Short mmCIF file of C-alpha atoms in Angstrom, two decimals:
data_model
loop_
_atom_site.label_atom_id
_atom_site.label_comp_id
_atom_site.label_asym_id
_atom_site.label_seq_id
_atom_site.Cartn_x
_atom_site.Cartn_y
_atom_site.Cartn_z
CA UNK A 16 -93.82 -61.33 -38.57
CA UNK A 17 -94.59 -63.94 -35.96
CA UNK A 18 -93.56 -63.79 -32.41
CA UNK A 19 -90.96 -66.18 -32.98
CA UNK A 20 -89.43 -63.81 -35.88
CA UNK A 21 -89.55 -60.64 -33.90
CA UNK A 22 -87.59 -62.52 -30.98
CA UNK A 23 -84.55 -62.89 -33.35
CA UNK A 24 -84.17 -59.41 -34.40
CA UNK A 25 -81.60 -57.44 -32.71
CA UNK A 26 -81.54 -54.16 -30.76
CA UNK A 27 -82.17 -51.67 -33.63
CA UNK A 28 -84.47 -54.02 -35.11
CA UNK A 29 -86.63 -54.13 -32.18
CA UNK A 30 -86.60 -50.59 -31.09
CA UNK A 31 -87.23 -49.95 -35.26
CA UNK A 32 -90.49 -51.74 -34.54
CA UNK A 33 -91.69 -49.91 -31.76
CA UNK A 34 -90.83 -46.23 -33.32
CA UNK A 35 -93.31 -47.30 -36.46
CA UNK A 36 -96.31 -48.71 -34.53
CA UNK A 37 -99.31 -47.03 -35.60
CA UNK A 38 -101.04 -47.76 -32.24
CA UNK A 39 -100.48 -48.15 -28.47
CA UNK A 40 -101.50 -51.72 -28.63
CA UNK A 41 -99.14 -52.04 -31.52
CA UNK A 42 -96.80 -50.48 -29.41
CA UNK A 43 -97.05 -52.39 -26.35
CA UNK A 44 -97.02 -55.96 -28.23
CA UNK A 45 -93.72 -55.25 -29.61
CA UNK A 46 -92.29 -53.73 -26.40
CA UNK A 47 -93.84 -56.96 -24.83
CA UNK A 48 -91.97 -58.91 -27.07
CA UNK A 49 -88.79 -57.13 -26.71
CA UNK A 50 -88.78 -57.50 -22.76
CA UNK A 51 -89.56 -61.22 -23.48
CA UNK A 52 -86.45 -61.80 -25.67
CA UNK A 53 -84.08 -59.43 -23.51
CA UNK A 54 -85.08 -61.87 -20.51
CA UNK A 55 -84.88 -65.22 -22.01
CA UNK A 56 -81.55 -64.21 -23.58
CA UNK A 57 -80.08 -63.36 -20.05
CA UNK A 58 -81.76 -66.16 -18.77
CA UNK A 59 -80.55 -68.66 -21.40
CA UNK A 60 -76.78 -66.94 -20.91
CA UNK A 61 -76.96 -67.07 -16.97
CA UNK A 62 -77.80 -70.67 -17.44
CA UNK A 63 -75.10 -71.64 -20.24
CA UNK A 64 -72.39 -70.20 -18.21
CA UNK A 65 -73.32 -71.62 -14.87
CA UNK A 66 -73.39 -75.09 -16.69
CA UNK A 67 -69.85 -74.41 -18.08
CA UNK A 68 -68.80 -73.31 -14.24
CA UNK A 69 -70.09 -76.51 -12.95
CA UNK A 70 -68.78 -78.79 -15.33
CA UNK A 71 -65.34 -77.02 -15.73
CA UNK A 72 -64.66 -75.23 -12.55
CA UNK A 73 -65.52 -71.48 -11.42
CA UNK A 74 -62.13 -70.45 -13.19
CA UNK A 75 -63.30 -71.89 -16.33
CA UNK A 76 -66.83 -69.95 -16.58
CA UNK A 77 -65.12 -67.58 -18.89
CA UNK A 78 -65.07 -70.75 -21.45
CA UNK A 79 -68.73 -70.87 -21.26
CA UNK A 80 -68.69 -67.02 -22.51
CA UNK A 81 -66.73 -67.28 -25.10
CA UNK A 82 -68.36 -70.57 -26.38
CA UNK A 83 -71.60 -68.78 -25.91
CA UNK A 84 -70.57 -65.93 -27.70
CA UNK A 85 -69.52 -68.27 -30.92
CA UNK A 86 -72.72 -70.25 -30.97
CA UNK A 87 -74.90 -67.01 -30.85
CA UNK A 88 -73.20 -65.26 -33.53
CA UNK A 89 -72.12 -68.31 -35.90
CA UNK A 90 -75.70 -69.67 -35.79
CA UNK A 91 -76.41 -66.75 -38.18
CA UNK A 92 -73.10 -65.27 -39.20
CA UNK A 93 -70.90 -67.32 -42.13
CA UNK A 94 -67.12 -67.08 -42.91
CA UNK A 95 -67.96 -66.16 -46.69
CA UNK A 96 -66.82 -69.46 -48.29
CA UNK A 97 -67.69 -73.19 -48.61
CA UNK A 98 -69.53 -74.19 -45.61
CA UNK A 99 -67.30 -77.41 -45.42
CA UNK A 100 -64.27 -75.32 -45.14
CA UNK A 101 -65.69 -72.40 -42.86
CA UNK A 102 -66.62 -75.49 -40.71
CA UNK A 103 -63.05 -76.62 -40.35
CA UNK A 104 -61.76 -72.97 -39.88
CA UNK A 105 -64.14 -72.85 -37.10
CA UNK A 106 -62.62 -75.83 -35.21
CA UNK A 107 -58.95 -74.35 -36.03
CA UNK A 108 -59.97 -71.21 -34.63
CA UNK A 109 -61.00 -72.94 -31.49
CA UNK A 110 -57.71 -74.70 -31.39
CA UNK A 111 -55.85 -71.26 -31.63
CA UNK A 112 -57.96 -69.55 -28.83
CA UNK A 113 -57.58 -72.69 -26.49
CA UNK A 114 -53.82 -72.81 -27.08
CA UNK A 115 -52.07 -69.89 -28.01
CA UNK A 116 -53.25 -67.35 -25.39
CA UNK A 117 -52.01 -70.09 -22.73
CA UNK A 118 -48.85 -70.28 -24.27
CA UNK A 119 -48.20 -66.81 -24.70
CA UNK A 120 -48.96 -65.87 -21.15
CA UNK A 121 -45.85 -68.33 -20.40
CA UNK A 122 -43.82 -66.08 -22.46
CA UNK A 123 -42.06 -62.49 -21.68
CA UNK A 124 -44.36 -59.78 -23.03
CA UNK A 125 -42.24 -59.20 -26.75
CA UNK A 126 -42.24 -63.11 -27.14
CA UNK A 127 -46.13 -63.32 -26.38
CA UNK A 128 -46.69 -60.46 -28.52
CA UNK A 129 -45.10 -62.13 -31.48
CA UNK A 130 -47.37 -65.03 -30.89
CA UNK A 131 -50.20 -63.32 -30.88
CA UNK A 132 -49.80 -61.50 -33.69
CA UNK A 133 -49.34 -64.87 -35.42
CA UNK A 134 -52.61 -66.39 -34.04
CA UNK A 135 -54.57 -63.13 -34.63
CA UNK A 136 -53.37 -63.22 -37.83
CA UNK A 137 -55.14 -66.63 -38.63
CA UNK A 138 -58.42 -65.56 -36.66
CA UNK A 139 -58.87 -62.39 -38.80
CA UNK A 140 -57.51 -62.82 -42.28
CA UNK A 141 -59.64 -66.14 -42.67
CA UNK A 142 -62.54 -65.41 -40.16
CA UNK A 143 -63.13 -61.71 -40.50
CA UNK A 144 -63.20 -61.18 -44.38
CA UNK A 145 -66.33 -59.09 -44.18
CA UNK A 146 -65.36 -56.33 -41.56
CA UNK A 147 -68.82 -55.38 -41.32
CA UNK A 148 -70.19 -58.77 -39.85
CA UNK A 149 -67.97 -57.82 -36.80
CA UNK A 150 -66.95 -61.52 -36.69
CA UNK A 151 -63.63 -60.04 -34.95
CA UNK A 152 -66.25 -58.72 -31.85
CA UNK A 153 -66.22 -62.65 -31.36
CA UNK A 154 -63.01 -64.29 -32.26
CA UNK A 155 -60.55 -61.51 -31.19
CA UNK A 156 -62.54 -60.95 -27.95
CA UNK A 157 -62.64 -64.58 -27.21
CA UNK A 158 -59.19 -64.82 -27.77
CA UNK A 159 -58.67 -61.80 -25.45
CA UNK A 160 -60.75 -63.22 -22.75
CA UNK A 161 -58.94 -66.60 -22.69
CA UNK A 162 -55.59 -64.75 -22.56
CA UNK A 163 -56.80 -62.45 -19.79
CA UNK A 164 -58.37 -65.44 -17.59
CA UNK A 165 -55.61 -67.88 -18.38
CA UNK A 166 -55.44 -70.74 -15.62
CA UNK A 167 -52.70 -73.72 -14.74
CA UNK A 168 -52.53 -77.06 -14.03
CA UNK A 169 -55.89 -79.15 -13.79
CA UNK A 170 -57.80 -76.23 -14.47
CA UNK A 171 -56.23 -75.91 -17.50
CA UNK A 172 -56.70 -79.28 -18.69
CA UNK A 173 -60.29 -79.18 -17.91
CA UNK A 174 -60.44 -75.72 -19.94
CA UNK A 175 -59.19 -77.88 -22.89
CA UNK A 176 -62.14 -80.54 -22.49
CA UNK A 177 -64.39 -77.11 -22.29
CA UNK A 178 -63.12 -75.57 -25.49
CA UNK A 179 -63.28 -78.82 -27.20
CA UNK A 180 -66.89 -79.13 -26.41
CA UNK A 181 -67.54 -75.69 -27.30
CA UNK A 182 -65.93 -76.07 -30.55
CA UNK A 183 -68.19 -79.31 -31.37
CA UNK A 184 -71.30 -77.47 -30.18
CA UNK A 185 -69.96 -74.60 -32.76
CA UNK A 186 -69.24 -76.42 -35.35
CA UNK A 187 -72.63 -78.81 -35.05
CA UNK A 188 -75.08 -75.68 -35.13
CA UNK A 189 -72.88 -73.56 -37.96
CA UNK A 190 -72.96 -76.77 -40.19
CA UNK A 191 -76.68 -77.20 -39.80
CA UNK A 192 -77.73 -73.66 -40.38
CA UNK A 193 -75.42 -73.09 -43.29
CA UNK A 194 -75.21 -76.53 -45.02
CA UNK A 195 -78.00 -75.41 -47.75
CA UNK A 196 -76.28 -71.94 -48.59
CA UNK A 197 -74.41 -71.92 -51.59
CA UNK A 198 -71.20 -69.99 -52.03
CA UNK A 199 -68.92 -69.03 -54.70
CA UNK A 200 -65.60 -68.47 -52.65
CA UNK A 201 -63.25 -70.61 -51.03
CA UNK A 202 -60.48 -70.51 -49.03
CA UNK A 203 -58.37 -70.49 -51.64
CA UNK A 204 -59.77 -67.00 -52.79
CA UNK A 205 -59.66 -65.49 -49.16
CA UNK A 206 -56.02 -66.23 -49.85
CA UNK A 207 -55.96 -64.84 -53.15
CA UNK A 208 -57.94 -61.63 -52.08
CA UNK A 209 -55.46 -60.42 -49.77
CA UNK A 210 -54.27 -56.86 -51.26
CA UNK A 211 -52.42 -54.30 -49.00
CA UNK A 212 -54.13 -51.60 -51.11
CA UNK A 213 -57.35 -52.32 -49.70
CA UNK A 214 -59.17 -50.91 -46.88
CA UNK A 215 -59.96 -54.16 -45.91
CA UNK A 216 -56.35 -55.57 -45.60
CA UNK A 217 -55.61 -52.52 -44.13
CA UNK A 218 -57.84 -52.82 -41.52
CA UNK A 219 -57.25 -56.45 -40.80
CA UNK A 220 -53.66 -55.76 -40.91
CA UNK A 221 -54.27 -53.17 -37.73
CA UNK A 222 -56.23 -55.26 -35.93
CA UNK A 223 -53.56 -57.96 -36.33
CA UNK A 224 -50.33 -55.75 -35.07
CA UNK A 225 -52.03 -53.24 -33.14
CA UNK A 226 -54.26 -55.47 -30.27
CA UNK A 227 -50.93 -57.33 -29.57
CA UNK A 228 -48.68 -54.24 -29.18
CA UNK A 229 -51.27 -52.73 -27.25
CA UNK A 230 -51.27 -55.86 -24.82
CA UNK A 231 -47.29 -56.03 -24.77
CA UNK A 232 -46.88 -52.39 -23.85
CA UNK A 233 -49.54 -52.69 -21.21
CA UNK A 234 -47.89 -55.57 -19.85
CA UNK A 235 -44.06 -53.97 -19.86
CA UNK A 236 -46.24 -50.88 -17.71
CA UNK A 237 -46.88 -53.91 -15.32
CA UNK A 238 -50.80 -52.73 -15.76
CA UNK A 239 -52.89 -55.63 -14.98
CA UNK A 240 -55.88 -56.59 -16.82
CA UNK A 241 -53.88 -55.68 -19.94
CA UNK A 242 -56.85 -57.44 -21.82
CA UNK A 243 -59.02 -54.45 -21.30
CA UNK A 244 -56.36 -52.47 -23.29
CA UNK A 245 -56.74 -54.96 -25.64
CA UNK A 246 -60.12 -55.28 -26.08
CA UNK A 247 -60.65 -51.49 -26.17
CA UNK A 248 -58.24 -51.34 -29.26
CA UNK A 249 -60.07 -54.23 -30.95
CA UNK A 250 -63.44 -52.33 -30.80
CA UNK A 251 -62.22 -49.14 -31.82
CA UNK A 252 -60.31 -50.61 -35.24
CA UNK A 253 -62.39 -50.02 -38.19
CA UNK A 254 -61.94 -49.61 -42.07
CA UNK A 255 -62.81 -45.85 -42.09
CA UNK A 256 -61.24 -43.35 -40.14
CA UNK A 257 -64.40 -41.33 -39.31
CA UNK A 258 -65.96 -44.44 -37.98
CA UNK A 259 -63.05 -45.03 -35.79
CA UNK A 260 -63.07 -41.69 -34.27
CA UNK A 261 -66.75 -42.13 -33.27
CA UNK A 262 -65.71 -45.21 -31.75
CA UNK A 263 -62.90 -43.65 -29.94
CA UNK A 264 -64.95 -40.54 -28.52
CA UNK A 265 -67.97 -43.09 -27.40
CA UNK A 266 -65.88 -45.63 -26.01
CA UNK A 267 -63.93 -42.86 -23.54
CA UNK A 268 -67.20 -41.38 -22.73
CA UNK A 269 -69.06 -44.73 -22.14
CA UNK A 270 -66.51 -46.20 -20.19
CA UNK A 271 -66.38 -43.01 -17.78
CA UNK A 272 -69.98 -42.69 -17.49
CA UNK A 273 -69.89 -46.28 -16.62
CA UNK A 274 -67.47 -46.01 -14.13
CA UNK A 275 -69.28 -43.23 -12.47
CA UNK A 276 -72.75 -45.04 -12.47
CA UNK A 277 -70.94 -48.24 -11.03
CA UNK A 278 -69.21 -46.36 -8.46
CA UNK A 279 -72.59 -44.60 -7.35
CA UNK A 280 -74.53 -48.20 -7.17
CA UNK A 281 -71.80 -49.44 -5.08
CA UNK A 282 -71.99 -46.88 -2.18
CA UNK A 283 -75.72 -47.00 -2.75
CA UNK A 284 -76.39 -50.92 -2.54
CA UNK A 285 -75.19 -53.38 0.04
CA UNK A 286 -72.25 -55.15 -0.67
CA UNK A 287 -74.05 -58.47 -0.54
CA UNK A 288 -75.62 -58.00 -3.84
CA UNK A 289 -72.41 -56.58 -5.39
CA UNK A 290 -71.90 -59.23 -7.87
CA UNK A 291 -75.63 -58.54 -9.11
CA UNK A 292 -74.19 -54.93 -10.69
CA UNK A 293 -72.85 -57.23 -13.60
CA UNK A 294 -75.83 -58.78 -14.04
CA UNK A 295 -77.46 -55.18 -14.33
CA UNK A 296 -75.25 -54.09 -16.90
CA UNK A 297 -76.25 -57.41 -19.09
CA UNK A 298 -79.55 -55.89 -18.94
CA UNK A 299 -78.61 -52.23 -19.84
CA UNK A 300 -76.71 -54.23 -23.05
CA UNK A 301 -79.84 -55.95 -23.98
CA UNK A 302 -81.67 -52.83 -24.32
CA UNK A 303 -78.74 -51.18 -25.86
CA UNK A 304 -78.90 -50.64 -29.82
CA UNK A 305 -75.75 -47.78 -29.85
CA UNK A 306 -72.02 -48.41 -29.06
CA UNK A 307 -71.92 -45.64 -26.59
CA UNK A 308 -74.83 -47.18 -24.31
CA UNK A 309 -73.14 -50.73 -24.90
CA UNK A 310 -69.92 -49.15 -23.66
CA UNK A 311 -71.70 -47.85 -20.39
CA UNK A 312 -73.42 -51.44 -19.24
CA UNK A 313 -70.38 -53.12 -20.35
CA UNK A 314 -68.26 -51.26 -17.92
CA UNK A 315 -70.50 -52.87 -14.90
CA UNK A 316 -69.53 -56.53 -15.52
CA UNK A 317 -66.12 -55.79 -15.65
CA UNK A 318 -65.75 -53.44 -12.69
CA UNK A 319 -68.15 -56.01 -10.75
CA UNK A 320 -65.06 -58.70 -11.26
CA UNK A 321 -62.28 -56.75 -10.92
CA UNK A 322 -63.43 -54.81 -7.51
CA UNK A 323 -63.10 -58.18 -5.84
CA UNK A 324 -59.30 -58.32 -6.56
CA UNK A 325 -58.27 -54.55 -6.45
CA UNK A 326 -61.23 -52.86 -4.45
CA UNK A 327 -63.10 -49.99 -5.94
CA UNK A 328 -60.29 -47.58 -6.26
CA UNK A 329 -57.86 -49.79 -7.83
CA UNK A 330 -60.84 -51.26 -10.40
CA UNK A 331 -61.82 -48.07 -11.52
CA UNK A 332 -58.55 -46.31 -12.31
CA UNK A 333 -57.40 -49.65 -14.38
CA UNK A 334 -60.68 -49.99 -16.23
CA UNK A 335 -60.63 -45.85 -17.22
CA UNK A 336 -56.58 -45.99 -17.71
CA UNK A 337 -56.49 -49.31 -19.93
CA UNK A 338 -59.40 -48.24 -22.04
CA UNK A 339 -58.36 -44.45 -22.49
CA UNK A 340 -55.21 -46.28 -23.62
CA UNK A 341 -56.30 -48.85 -25.88
CA UNK A 342 -58.47 -46.62 -28.00
CA UNK A 343 -56.01 -43.90 -27.99
CA UNK A 344 -53.18 -45.84 -29.16
CA UNK A 345 -54.95 -47.73 -31.59
CA UNK A 346 -56.54 -44.47 -33.71
CA UNK A 347 -52.65 -43.28 -33.52
CA UNK A 348 -51.63 -46.44 -34.90
CA UNK A 349 -53.99 -46.54 -37.58
CA UNK A 350 -53.60 -43.08 -38.13
CA UNK A 351 -49.67 -43.66 -39.12
CA UNK A 352 -50.11 -46.86 -40.48
CA UNK A 353 -52.89 -45.47 -43.12
CA UNK A 354 -50.43 -42.37 -43.75
CA UNK A 355 -47.39 -44.72 -44.17
CA UNK A 356 -49.50 -46.89 -46.79
CA UNK A 357 -50.84 -43.39 -48.65
CA UNK A 358 -47.03 -42.26 -48.44
CA UNK A 359 -45.95 -45.62 -50.13
CA UNK A 360 -48.59 -45.68 -52.62
CA UNK A 361 -47.73 -41.98 -53.80
CA UNK A 362 -44.31 -42.98 -54.00
CA UNK A 363 -44.82 -46.56 -56.24
CA UNK A 364 -47.05 -44.47 -58.59
CA UNK A 365 -44.42 -41.72 -59.19
CA UNK A 366 -41.48 -44.67 -59.71
CA UNK A 367 -43.97 -45.82 -62.36
CA UNK A 368 -44.85 -42.48 -64.06
CA UNK A 369 -41.03 -42.10 -64.55
#
């Protein structure tokens, strides 16, 4: 494996190489490549988001984050269908992420929920056909981030330009990287494969319904940062219940641990470098292969931003409440939904038997 190829590995792949190292020299080499990868990734991410902030305004730095997520994921991940159709779908996804979160913020929580359900239906049914590729962690997360950091007026006009640029970049990179691949399925096949009895379709429906409902409830309860609850719910909803229970446990424990670590750093470090705690969290995520540790370090960046608005106590309380509510509601929703679907199937089988 070349140096460049090793740089392309994810955290789990890099750590697997470290475990398999037979000599100290080999282990030190793989550790060095791993450190270079983390440093280069963080530097590139910081530079990329900073460019978007300069071009489109600080309030649109989140656009840089969303575009960066899409670029990094879809340069390798596909949608499972013809490349040309997938590219057009990606362009449509960017339109949805640009327009629908902004419109939903203009409506009441209930009307906004209905629009969010319609928008997520398109993103998930056509962009997340393979749940194990975790495209929802890019598309739904991007949607929720843009929803939570909405802007108006001139800033929204700049957001339109920034998202248009992001769509062009993502579609270009996606098509270039996937144009030579052969796919047996097309858009029509995705529609035909929709089956309410399959675990995949049930998982998709849970994502489509549960995440907007969580947002709506959080907003009706006047909880700031409702997107945190939505993101927590999105990350917890998986096709298999045992995996969901694991995610819920790790999300709750990881966020509480992250809050404690952030609070300690907040009191130990001078106020002039509070903003860099978020960067420290990014480094931690870069070294984390397990979901629980990722939940710990993801908390740093979120709290670093929220503490400026709500203070430490307010930000910490919101983070814990929103995340616990999001994952617990998602688990309960999916348990009830799966139970209802199983009862419906049993009833249909009884009718057919008669």
